[in-house]
PDB file of C-alpha atoms in Angstrom:
ATOM      1  CA  MET A   1      71.620 161.291 107.902  1.00 50.00           C
ATOM      2  CA  GLY A   2      74.272 162.330 105.782  1.00 54.00           C
ATOM      3  CA  THR A   3      78.077 162.680 107.523  1.00 62.00           C
ATOM      4  CA  LEU A   4      77.327 166.084 108.314  1.00 64.00           C
ATOM      5  CA  PRO A   5      74.820 165.760 110.445  1.00 71.00           C
ATOM      6  CA  ARG A   6      76.387 162.694 111.900  1.00 69.00           C
ATOM      7  CA  THR A   7      79.826 163.809 112.622  1.00 73.00           C
ATOM      8  CA  LEU A   8      77.952 166.843 114.585  1.00 74.00           C
ATOM      9  CA  VAL A   9      76.016 164.721 116.321  1.00 73.00           C
ATOM     10  CA  LYS A  10      78.984 162.543 116.912  1.00 71.00           C
ATOM     11  CA  TRP A  11      80.862 165.461 119.203  1.00 71.00           C
ATOM     12  CA  GLU A  12      77.662 167.271 120.361  1.00 71.00           C
ATOM     13  CA  ILE A  13      76.833 163.311 122.519  1.00 70.00           C
ATOM     14  CA  VAL A  14      80.985 163.357 123.385  1.00 69.00           C
ATOM     15  CA  SER A  15      80.951 166.413 124.677  1.00 72.00           C
ATOM     16  CA  GLY A  16      77.874 166.552 126.344  1.00 68.00           C
ATOM     17  CA  TYR A  17      78.160 163.296 128.152  1.00 69.00           C
ATOM     18  CA  LEU A  18      81.102 161.839 130.102  1.00 62.00           C
ATOM     19  CA  TRP A  19      79.931 158.318 128.595  1.00 61.00           C
ATOM     20  CA  GLY A  20      79.516 159.691 124.504  1.00 60.00           C
ATOM     21  CA  HIS A  21      83.412 159.029 124.857  1.00 62.00           C
ATOM     22  CA  TYR A  22      83.372 155.458 124.933  1.00 62.00           C
ATOM     23  CA  ILE A  23      80.894 154.955 121.920  1.00 65.00           C
ATOM     24  CA  PHE A  24      82.223 157.340 119.345  1.00 64.00           C
ATOM     25  CA  THR A  25      85.916 156.477 120.075  1.00 66.00           C
ATOM     26  CA  PRO A  26      87.934 153.484 117.656  1.00 65.00           C
ATOM     27  CA  VAL A  27      88.231 150.363 119.693  1.00 63.00           C
ATOM     28  CA  THR A  28      91.582 149.927 119.856  1.00 70.00           C
ATOM     29  CA  ASP A  29      92.127 146.730 122.264  1.00 76.00           C
ATOM     30  CA  ARG A  30      89.837 144.086 120.850  1.00 79.00           C
ATOM     31  CA  ARG A  31      89.231 141.190 123.395  1.00 84.00           C
ATOM     32  CA  PHE A  32      86.543 139.155 121.318  1.00 84.00           C
ATOM     33  CA  HIS A  33      86.755 138.374 117.973  1.00 85.00           C
ATOM     34  CA  THR A  34      83.119 137.008 116.210  1.00 87.00           C
ATOM     35  CA  ILE A  35      82.511 134.454 113.428  1.00 87.00           C
ATOM     36  CA  LYS A  36      81.982 137.440 110.400  1.00 88.00           C
ATOM     37  CA  SER A  37      85.313 139.597 112.657  1.00 88.00           C
ATOM     38  CA  ALA A  38      87.519 136.441 112.918  1.00 88.00           C
ATOM     39  CA  SER A  39      86.870 136.127 108.564  1.00 87.00           C
ATOM     40  CA  LYS A  40      87.873 139.611 107.937  1.00 88.00           C
ATOM     41  CA  GLN A  41      90.842 139.568 109.205  1.00 85.00           C
ATOM     42  CA  TYR A  42      92.174 136.810 108.584  1.00 85.00           C
ATOM     43  CA  GLY A  43      91.316 136.135 105.176  1.00 84.00           C
ATOM     44  CA  PHE A  44      88.940 133.503 104.989  1.00 86.00           C
ATOM     45  CA  HIS A  45      85.517 131.992 104.297  1.00 87.00           C
ATOM     46  CA  PRO A  46      82.938 132.446 107.118  1.00 86.00           C
ATOM     47  CA  VAL A  47      81.622 128.278 106.439  1.00 85.00           C
ATOM     48  CA  THR A  48      85.334 127.795 106.615  1.00 84.00           C
ATOM     49  CA  THR A  49      85.831 130.051 110.056  1.00 86.00           C
ATOM     50  CA  ARG A  50      82.981 128.830 111.460  1.00 86.00           C
ATOM     51  CA  LYS A  51      84.542 124.941 111.099  1.00 84.00           C
ATOM     52  CA  PHE A  52      87.694 125.896 112.545  1.00 84.00           C
ATOM     53  CA  ALA A  53      86.253 127.244 115.034  1.00 85.00           C
ATOM     54  CA  GLU A  54      84.539 124.660 115.726  1.00 83.00           C
ATOM     55  CA  ALA A  55      87.065 121.494 115.356  1.00 81.00           C
ATOM     56  CA  ALA A  56      89.232 123.442 118.582  1.00 79.00           C
ATOM     57  CA  GLY A  57      86.245 122.988 120.456  1.00 82.00           C
ATOM     58  CA  LEU A  58      85.934 127.104 120.374  1.00 85.00           C
ATOM     59  CA  ILE A  59      81.891 126.546 119.575  1.00 84.00           C
ATOM     60  CA  ASP A  60      79.852 124.032 119.420  1.00 83.00           C
ATOM     61  CA  GLN A  61      76.961 122.302 116.875  1.00 79.00           C
ATOM     62  CA  THR A  62      74.686 124.552 119.347  1.00 79.00           C
ATOM     63  CA  ALA A  63      76.111 128.055 117.309  1.00 81.00           C
ATOM     64  CA  ASN A  64      74.855 126.026 113.905  1.00 79.00           C
ATOM     65  CA  SER A  65      71.783 128.092 114.692  1.00 82.00           C
ATOM     66  CA  ILE A  66      73.090 131.294 115.938  1.00 85.00           C
ATOM     67  CA  SER A  67      74.161 134.118 112.959  1.00 87.00           C
ATOM     68  CA  ASP A  68      77.971 134.804 111.984  1.00 85.00           C
ATOM     69  CA  TRP A  69      77.530 137.801 113.921  1.00 85.00           C
ATOM     70  CA  ARG A  70      76.242 136.488 117.185  1.00 88.00           C
ATOM     71  CA  VAL A  71      78.527 134.442 117.582  1.00 86.00           C
ATOM     72  CA  VAL A  72      81.392 135.167 120.138  1.00 86.00           C
ATOM     73  CA  MET A  73      84.009 133.805 121.226  1.00 89.00           C
ATOM     74  CA  PRO A  74      87.863 134.967 123.520  1.00 88.00           C
ATOM     75  CA  VAL A  75      89.828 136.939 120.791  1.00 86.00           C
ATOM     76  CA  GLU A  76      92.950 135.359 122.225  1.00 90.00           C
ATOM     77  CA  ASP A  77      91.611 132.015 121.538  1.00 88.00           C
ATOM     78  CA  VAL A  78      90.553 132.618 117.677  1.00 88.00           C
ATOM     79  CA  ASP A  79      94.201 134.245 117.005  1.00 88.00           C
ATOM     80  CA  ARG A  80      95.965 131.017 117.937  1.00 89.00           C
ATOM     81  CA  VAL A  81      93.852 129.080 115.588  1.00 86.00           C
ATOM     82  CA  MET A  82      93.221 130.556 113.085  1.00 86.00           C
ATOM     83  CA  SER A  83      97.340 132.043 113.514  1.00 84.00           C
ATOM     84  CA  GLU A  84      97.457 128.070 112.946  1.00 84.00           C
ATOM     85  CA  ALA A  85      95.513 127.623 109.907  1.00 83.00           C
ATOM     86  CA  ARG A  86      97.135 130.000 107.974  1.00 83.00           C
ATOM     87  CA  GLY A  87     100.043 127.834 107.457  1.00 83.00           C
ATOM     88  CA  TYR A  88      98.029 124.164 106.662  1.00 85.00           C
ATOM     89  CA  LEU A  89      98.503 123.779 103.598  1.00 89.00           C
ATOM     90  CA  THR A  90      95.772 122.078 101.438  1.00 88.00           C
ATOM     91  CA  ASP A  91      95.748 118.547  99.479  1.00 89.00           C
ATOM     92  CA  GLY A  92      96.774 119.524  96.347  1.00 91.00           C
ATOM     93  CA  GLU A  93      99.075 121.961  98.408  1.00 92.00           C
ATOM     94  CA  ALA A  94     100.990 119.956 100.323  1.00 93.00           C
ATOM     95  CA  ARG A  95     101.551 116.656  97.896  1.00 93.00           C
ATOM     96  CA  ALA A  96     103.286 119.680  95.498  1.00 94.00           C
ATOM     97  CA  TYR A  97     105.113 120.612  99.053  1.00 94.00           C
ATOM     98  CA  LEU A  98     106.381 116.730  98.889  1.00 93.00           C
ATOM     99  CA  ASN A  99     107.140 116.695  95.820  1.00 94.00           C
ATOM    100  CA  ALA A 100     105.230 113.495  95.377  1.00 93.00           C
ATOM    101  CA  GLU A 101     103.293 111.502  92.749  1.00 92.00           C
ATOM    102  CA  ARG A 102      99.904 111.413  92.922  1.00 92.00           C
ATOM    103  CA  THR A 103      98.633 107.264  93.835  1.00 92.00           C
ATOM    104  CA  LEU A 104     101.929 107.570  96.040  1.00 93.00           C
ATOM    105  CA  TRP A 105     100.949 110.460  98.023  1.00 93.00           C
ATOM    106  CA  SER A 106      96.993 109.011  98.726  1.00 93.00           C
ATOM    107  CA  THR A 107      98.981 106.435  99.291  1.00 93.00           C
ATOM    108  CA  ILE A 108     100.877 108.202 102.062  1.00 93.00           C
ATOM    109  CA  THR A 109      98.078 110.060 103.011  1.00 91.00           C
ATOM    110  CA  ARG A 110      95.599 106.421 103.141  1.00 90.00           C
ATOM    111  CA  ARG A 111      97.825 104.310 105.748  1.00 90.00           C
ATOM    112  CA  GLY A 112      98.445 107.495 107.645  1.00 89.00           C
ATOM    113  CA  TYR A 113     102.533 108.187 107.050  1.00 92.00           C
ATOM    114  CA  VAL A 114     101.146 112.013 107.443  1.00 91.00           C
ATOM    115  CA  LYS A 115      98.152 112.775 110.265  1.00 88.00           C
ATOM    116  CA  ARG A 116      95.527 115.407 108.724  1.00 85.00           C
ATOM    117  CA  ALA A 117      96.122 118.233 110.411  1.00 81.00           C
ATOM    118  CA  ILE A 118      92.838 118.494 112.012  1.00 78.00           C
ATOM    119  CA  GLU A 119      91.657 115.718 114.020  1.00 73.00           C
ATOM    120  CA  GLY A 120      87.614 115.452 112.679  1.00 65.00           C
ATOM    121  CA  SER A 121      87.767 117.354 109.811  1.00 63.00           C
ATOM    122  CA  ARG A 122      85.754 114.590 107.782  1.00 66.00           C
ATOM    123  CA  GLU A 123      83.083 115.362 110.650  1.00 66.00           C
ATOM    124  CA  LEU A 124      82.835 118.660 109.587  1.00 64.00           C
ATOM    125  CA  ARG A 125      83.119 118.220 106.000  1.00 72.00           C
ATOM    126  CA  LEU A 126      86.518 119.875 106.192  1.00 72.00           C
ATOM    127  CA  GLY A 127      89.194 119.083 103.227  1.00 74.00           C
ATOM    128  CA  PRO A 128      91.940 117.646 103.839  1.00 81.00           C
ATOM    129  CA  MET A 129      94.570 119.779 105.264  1.00 84.00           C
ATOM    130  CA  PHE A 130      98.319 118.993 106.642  1.00 90.00           C
ATOM    131  CA  SER A 131     100.889 120.743 108.370  1.00 89.00           C
ATOM    132  CA  LYS A 132     104.559 121.996 107.454  1.00 90.00           C
ATOM    133  CA  PHE A 133     105.870 120.333 110.236  1.00 91.00           C
ATOM    134  CA  ASP A 134     104.288 116.969 109.444  1.00 91.00           C
ATOM    135  CA  LEU A 135     105.446 116.636 106.509  1.00 94.00           C
ATOM    136  CA  ASP A 136     108.533 118.007 107.005  1.00 94.00           C
ATOM    137  CA  ASP A 137     109.267 114.917 109.711  1.00 94.00           C
ATOM    138  CA  LEU A 138     107.040 112.387 107.513  1.00 94.00           C
ATOM    139  CA  LEU A 139     110.447 113.376 105.184  1.00 94.00           C
ATOM    140  CA  SER A 140     113.002 113.596 107.954  1.00 94.00           C
ATOM    141  CA  ARG A 141     112.504 110.154 108.753  1.00 94.00           C
ATOM    142  CA  MET A 142     112.131 108.932 104.921  1.00 94.00           C
ATOM    143  CA  GLN A 143     115.589 110.793 105.203  1.00 93.00           C
ATOM    144  CA  ALA A 144     117.098 109.198 107.659  1.00 93.00           C
ATOM    145  CA  HIS A 145     117.017 105.751 105.651  1.00 93.00           C
ATOM    146  CA  VAL A 146     119.537 107.198 103.016  1.00 91.00           C
ATOM    147  CA  THR A 147     122.576 104.800 102.761  1.00 88.00           C
ATOM    148  CA  SER A 148     124.567 106.252 100.371  1.00 84.00           C
ATOM    149  CA  ASN A 149     125.123 109.258  97.948  1.00 84.00           C
ATOM    150  CA  PHE A 150     124.108 109.255  94.742  1.00 82.00           C
ATOM    151  CA  GLU A 151     126.679 108.628  91.689  1.00 78.00           C
ATOM    152  CA  ASP A 152     125.641 108.777  87.732  1.00 68.00           C
ATOM    153  CA  GLY A 153     124.930 105.805  86.555  1.00 60.00           C
ATOM    154  CA  ASP A 154     123.403 104.371  89.331  1.00 68.00           C
ATOM    155  CA  HIS A 155     120.808 101.822  87.917  1.00 80.00           C
ATOM    156  CA  LEU A 156     118.782 102.921  90.545  1.00 89.00           C
ATOM    157  CA  SER A 157     114.514 103.626  89.794  1.00 90.00           C
ATOM    158  CA  SER A 158     111.722 106.235  91.693  1.00 91.00           C
ATOM    159  CA  PHE A 159     108.701 104.908  93.788  1.00 92.00           C
ATOM    160  CA  SER A 160     106.729 104.036  90.993  1.00 92.00           C
ATOM    161  CA  GLU A 161     108.880 102.726  88.368  1.00 93.00           C
ATOM    162  CA  THR A 162     110.209 100.559  91.355  1.00 92.00           C
ATOM    163  CA  ALA A 163     106.820  99.227  92.158  1.00 90.00           C
ATOM    164  CA  HIS A 164     106.474  98.785  88.008  1.00 89.00           C
ATOM    165  CA  ARG A 165     109.705  96.405  87.999  1.00 88.00           C
ATOM    166  CA  ALA A 166     108.643  94.838  90.917  1.00 87.00           C
ATOM    167  CA  SER A 167     104.968  94.255  90.414  1.00 84.00           C
ATOM    168  CA  CYS A 168     104.496  95.328  94.116  1.00 86.00           C
ATOM    169  CA  LYS A 169     102.229  98.352  96.189  1.00 89.00           C
ATOM    170  CA  PHE A 170     103.859 101.860  96.815  1.00 91.00           C
ATOM    171  CA  SER A 171     102.175 100.965 100.505  1.00 91.00           C
ATOM    172  CA  GLU A 172     104.987  97.197 100.902  1.00 92.00           C
ATOM    173  CA  ILE A 173     107.958  99.311  99.594  1.00 93.00           C
ATOM    174  CA  LEU A 174     107.545 102.297 102.474  1.00 94.00           C
ATOM    175  CA  ASP A 175     106.803  99.730 104.681  1.00 93.00           C
ATOM    176  CA  LEU A 176     110.532  98.538 103.653  1.00 93.00           C
ATOM    177  CA  LEU A 177     112.198 102.139 103.915  1.00 93.00           C
ATOM    178  CA  PHE A 178     110.434 102.939 107.411  1.00 93.00           C
ATOM    179  CA  ALA A 179     111.650  99.357 108.397  1.00 92.00           C
ATOM    180  CA  GLY A 180     115.128  99.689 107.116  1.00 92.00           C
ATOM    181  CA  LYS A 181     115.163  96.646 105.313  1.00 92.00           C
ATOM    182  CA  LEU A 182     116.457  98.037 101.887  1.00 91.00           C
ATOM    183  CA  THR A 183     120.128  99.156 101.798  1.00 91.00           C
ATOM    184  CA  THR A 184     120.589 101.040  98.196  1.00 90.00           C
ATOM    185  CA  VAL A 185     118.449 103.986  99.630  1.00 91.00           C
ATOM    186  CA  LYS A 186     119.673 107.072  97.700  1.00 92.00           C
ATOM    187  CA  LEU A 187     118.262 111.190  96.831  1.00 91.00           C
ATOM    188  CA  ASP A 188     118.909 112.055  93.069  1.00 89.00           C
ATOM    189  CA  PRO A 189     120.199 116.398  93.563  1.00 88.00           C
ATOM    190  CA  SER A 190     118.541 116.596  89.950  1.00 88.00           C
ATOM    191  CA  THR A 191     115.251 116.604  91.874  1.00 89.00           C
ATOM    192  CA  SER A 192     113.781 117.551  95.473  1.00 91.00           C
ATOM    193  CA  GLY A 193     111.008 115.925  98.028  1.00 92.00           C
ATOM    194  CA  ILE A 194     109.986 112.373  98.242  1.00 93.00           C
ATOM    195  CA  SER A 195     110.839 112.047  93.401  1.00 92.00           C
ATOM    196  CA  ALA A 196     114.117 112.408  94.888  1.00 91.00           C
ATOM    197  CA  PHE A 197     114.234 108.849  96.234  1.00 93.00           C
ATOM    198  CA  ARG A 198     115.420 106.455  94.145  1.00 92.00           C
ATOM    199  CA  LEU A 199     115.849 102.675  94.885  1.00 92.00           C
ATOM    200  CA  ASP A 200     116.113  98.793  93.552  1.00 92.00           C
ATOM    201  CA  PRO A 201     113.360  97.584  92.190  1.00 91.00           C
ATOM    202  CA  THR A 202     115.237  93.914  92.429  1.00 90.00           C
ATOM    203  CA  GLU A 203     115.625  94.716  96.344  1.00 92.00           C
ATOM    204  CA  VAL A 204     112.477  95.470  96.326  1.00 92.00           C
ATOM    205  CA  ALA A 205     111.374  92.562  94.768  1.00 88.00           C
ATOM    206  CA  SER A 206     113.096  90.405  96.550  1.00 87.00           C
ATOM    207  CA  HIS A 207     110.880  91.136  99.498  1.00 88.00           C
ATOM    208  CA  THR A 208     107.774  91.164  97.442  1.00 85.00           C
ATOM    209  CA  THR A 209     107.439  88.698  95.312  1.00 80.00           C
ATOM    210  CA  LEU A 210     104.678  86.432  96.161  1.00 77.00           C
ATOM    211  CA  PRO A 211     105.426  82.286  95.863  1.00 77.00           C
ATOM    212  CA  PRO A 212     104.320  80.956  92.789  1.00 77.00           C
ATOM    213  CA  MET A 213     100.627  79.619  92.307  1.00 76.00           C
ATOM    214  CA  PRO A 214     100.123  76.131  93.943  1.00 78.00           C
ATOM    215  CA  GLY A 215      98.794  75.016  90.499  1.00 77.00           C
ATOM    216  CA  LEU A 216      97.242  75.961  86.587  1.00 79.00           C
ATOM    217  CA  SER A 217      95.944  79.090  85.210  1.00 80.00           C
ATOM    218  CA  ALA A 218      93.095  77.761  83.424  1.00 81.00           C
ATOM    219  CA  VAL A 219      94.904  78.360  80.176  1.00 82.00           C
ATOM    220  CA  GLU A 220      97.020  76.340  81.175  1.00 82.00           C
ATOM    221  CA  ALA A 221      95.355  73.320  82.721  1.00 81.00           C
ATOM    222  CA  ALA A 222      93.608  73.797  79.375  1.00 81.00           C
ATOM    223  CA  ARG A 223      96.535  73.200  77.410  1.00 83.00           C
ATOM    224  CA  TYR A 224      97.382  70.688  80.132  1.00 81.00           C
ATOM    225  CA  VAL A 225      94.817  67.982  79.367  1.00 79.00           C
ATOM    226  CA  VAL A 226      94.800  68.912  75.170  1.00 80.00           C
ATOM    227  CA  LEU A 227      91.396  70.723  75.767  1.00 81.00           C
ATOM    228  CA  ASN A 228      90.087  73.781  73.844  1.00 85.00           C
ATOM    229  CA  ILE A 229      89.878  76.554  76.253  1.00 85.00           C
ATOM    230  CA  LYS A 230      86.004  77.356  75.984  1.00 88.00           C
ATOM    231  CA  VAL A 231      86.035  73.518  77.063  1.00 85.00           C
ATOM    232  CA  PHE A 232      87.502  73.444  79.925  1.00 83.00           C
ATOM    233  CA  THR A 233      85.755  76.985  81.471  1.00 84.00           C
ATOM    234  CA  ARG A 234      82.381  75.270  81.322  1.00 86.00           C
ATOM    235  CA  LEU A 235      83.497  71.830  83.134  1.00 82.00           C
ATOM    236  CA  ALA A 236      85.244  73.812  85.478  1.00 82.00           C
ATOM    237  CA  ASN A 237      82.160  76.331  86.426  1.00 84.00           C
ATOM    238  CA  CYS A 238      80.200  73.409  86.230  1.00 83.00           C
ATOM    239  CA  GLY A 239      82.363  71.883  89.280  1.00 80.00           C
ATOM    240  CA  VAL A 240      83.462  68.678  86.389  1.00 79.00           C
ATOM    241  CA  ILE A 241      87.131  69.504  87.157  1.00 80.00           C
ATOM    242  CA  GLY A 242      86.942  71.064  91.050  1.00 80.00           C
ATOM    243  CA  SER A 243      90.156  74.563  91.470  1.00 80.00           C
ATOM    244  CA  GLU A 244      90.632  76.612  94.261  1.00 79.00           C
ATOM    245  CA  GLN A 245      91.502  80.103  94.727  1.00 82.00           C
ATOM    246  CA  ALA A 246      95.522  81.525  95.173  1.00 79.00           C
ATOM    247  CA  ILE A 247      97.206  85.086  94.809  1.00 77.00           C
ATOM    248  CA  ASN A 248      99.270  85.560  91.538  1.00 76.00           C
ATOM    249  CA  PRO A 249     102.271  86.978  92.853  1.00 74.00           C
ATOM    250  CA  VAL A 250     102.073  89.127  89.771  1.00 71.00           C
ATOM    251  CA  LYS A 251      98.628  91.087  89.410  1.00 70.00           C
ATOM    252  CA  ARG A 252      98.686  90.442  92.620  1.00 73.00           C
ATOM    253  CA  CYS A 253      94.675  88.830  92.695  1.00 77.00           C
ATOM    254  CA  ARG A 254      92.857  86.206  93.386  1.00 82.00           C
ATOM    255  CA  GLN A 255      92.907  83.563  89.970  1.00 80.00           C
ATOM    256  CA  ARG A 256      91.584  79.946  90.076  1.00 86.00           C
ATOM    257  CA  VAL A 257      93.587  77.499  90.058  1.00 82.00           C
ATOM    258  CA  PHE A 258      94.463  73.798  89.330  1.00 82.00           C
ATOM    259  CA  SER A 259      96.089  71.156  90.268  1.00 78.00           C
ATOM    260  CA  ARG A 260      98.156  69.051  87.649  1.00 71.00           C
ATOM    261  CA  ASN A 261      96.278  66.269  87.708  1.00 69.00           C
ATOM    262  CA  ALA A 262      92.958  67.680  85.999  1.00 59.00           C
ATOM    263  CA  ARG A 263      94.270  64.826  83.608  1.00 55.00           C
ATOM    264  CA  ARG A 264      93.242  62.408  85.457  1.00 60.00           C
ATOM    265  CA  ILE A 265      89.635  63.259  86.276  1.00 57.00           C
ATOM    266  CA  PHE A 266      89.424  63.874  83.300  1.00 57.00           C
ATOM    267  CA  ARG A 267      91.109  60.728  81.347  1.00 52.00           C
ATOM    268  CA  LYS A 268      88.047  59.486  84.452  1.00 52.00           C
ATOM    269  CA  LEU A 269      85.312  61.235  82.454  1.00 51.00           C
TER     270      LEU A 269
END
C-alpha cells in the first residue's frame, strides 16, 4: 500500500471512529520502554542495554529468551539507569581521566581502591565501567595526603620511578600513602592527575625494604666453600647440602639460601 492510500485510510478512520484518534495520533508521553527503544534513545547496543537493565534489577534472566521488542520496562526506571550509564567511563577512559600509568591503574582496580560502577558486571560479562564520582573521590583521597608544595630542584620521583628505585610494589606505596606514613608527598604542577604525585624513594624504601636473607645465595655459598657452582648446585639438589627458602629483599621472590655452616658440612663429606 502506497503513502497516499495509507493517508486516506488514516483520515477516514480518524474522522469516522471515536477511537481512531487514539490509534493514529503520535504518542507524546511514553510510559514504557522496550530494550530496542531504550537502546535507540540512549545510543547503546541492545545487548549492552539488556545487561544494564539486568544489573539494575529491571529484568531477570527469564527475559533472556524474550526478544528486544517484547521486554517492557517502566520508563522512569529506564531513564534513571540509562542516564547513569551515560556517565560511566570504560577502563581505558577511566585510566586516561586519572592520567595513570597502565600498571598503576591495574593495581588500583585489582586492589579495590576504586570500585566498578556496576556490581556483578563480571557475571554479566559487562566490561569494567567506572563512575566519575568514584574516580574524583579516589583522587581527592590521595591529594589529602599531600604534605607540601612542589618546588623546582626537589629530587622526587613519580610512582613508577619510586617503585623501581625502592624495589617495591605499587600497592605498597599506595598503602603507605593512604595510611599517612609518608612525610614527603608533593604535586608537580606541570602535569595532572595521579601522574602529578612526587614521592621520595628513600623514604618509601625505609618502609618497604625487607630484612636481608638469613643465609647465602647459591653463588655466594659455592664461592664460600670454594666449589664450582654446577657441582655445588647438584650437591644441593641431591640433598647433600641443606638449604631453606627465603624472600629475596630486592627481587621480592622466593630463593634458596644456604647457611654459613655449609663449609663445615662439605668438609665432613
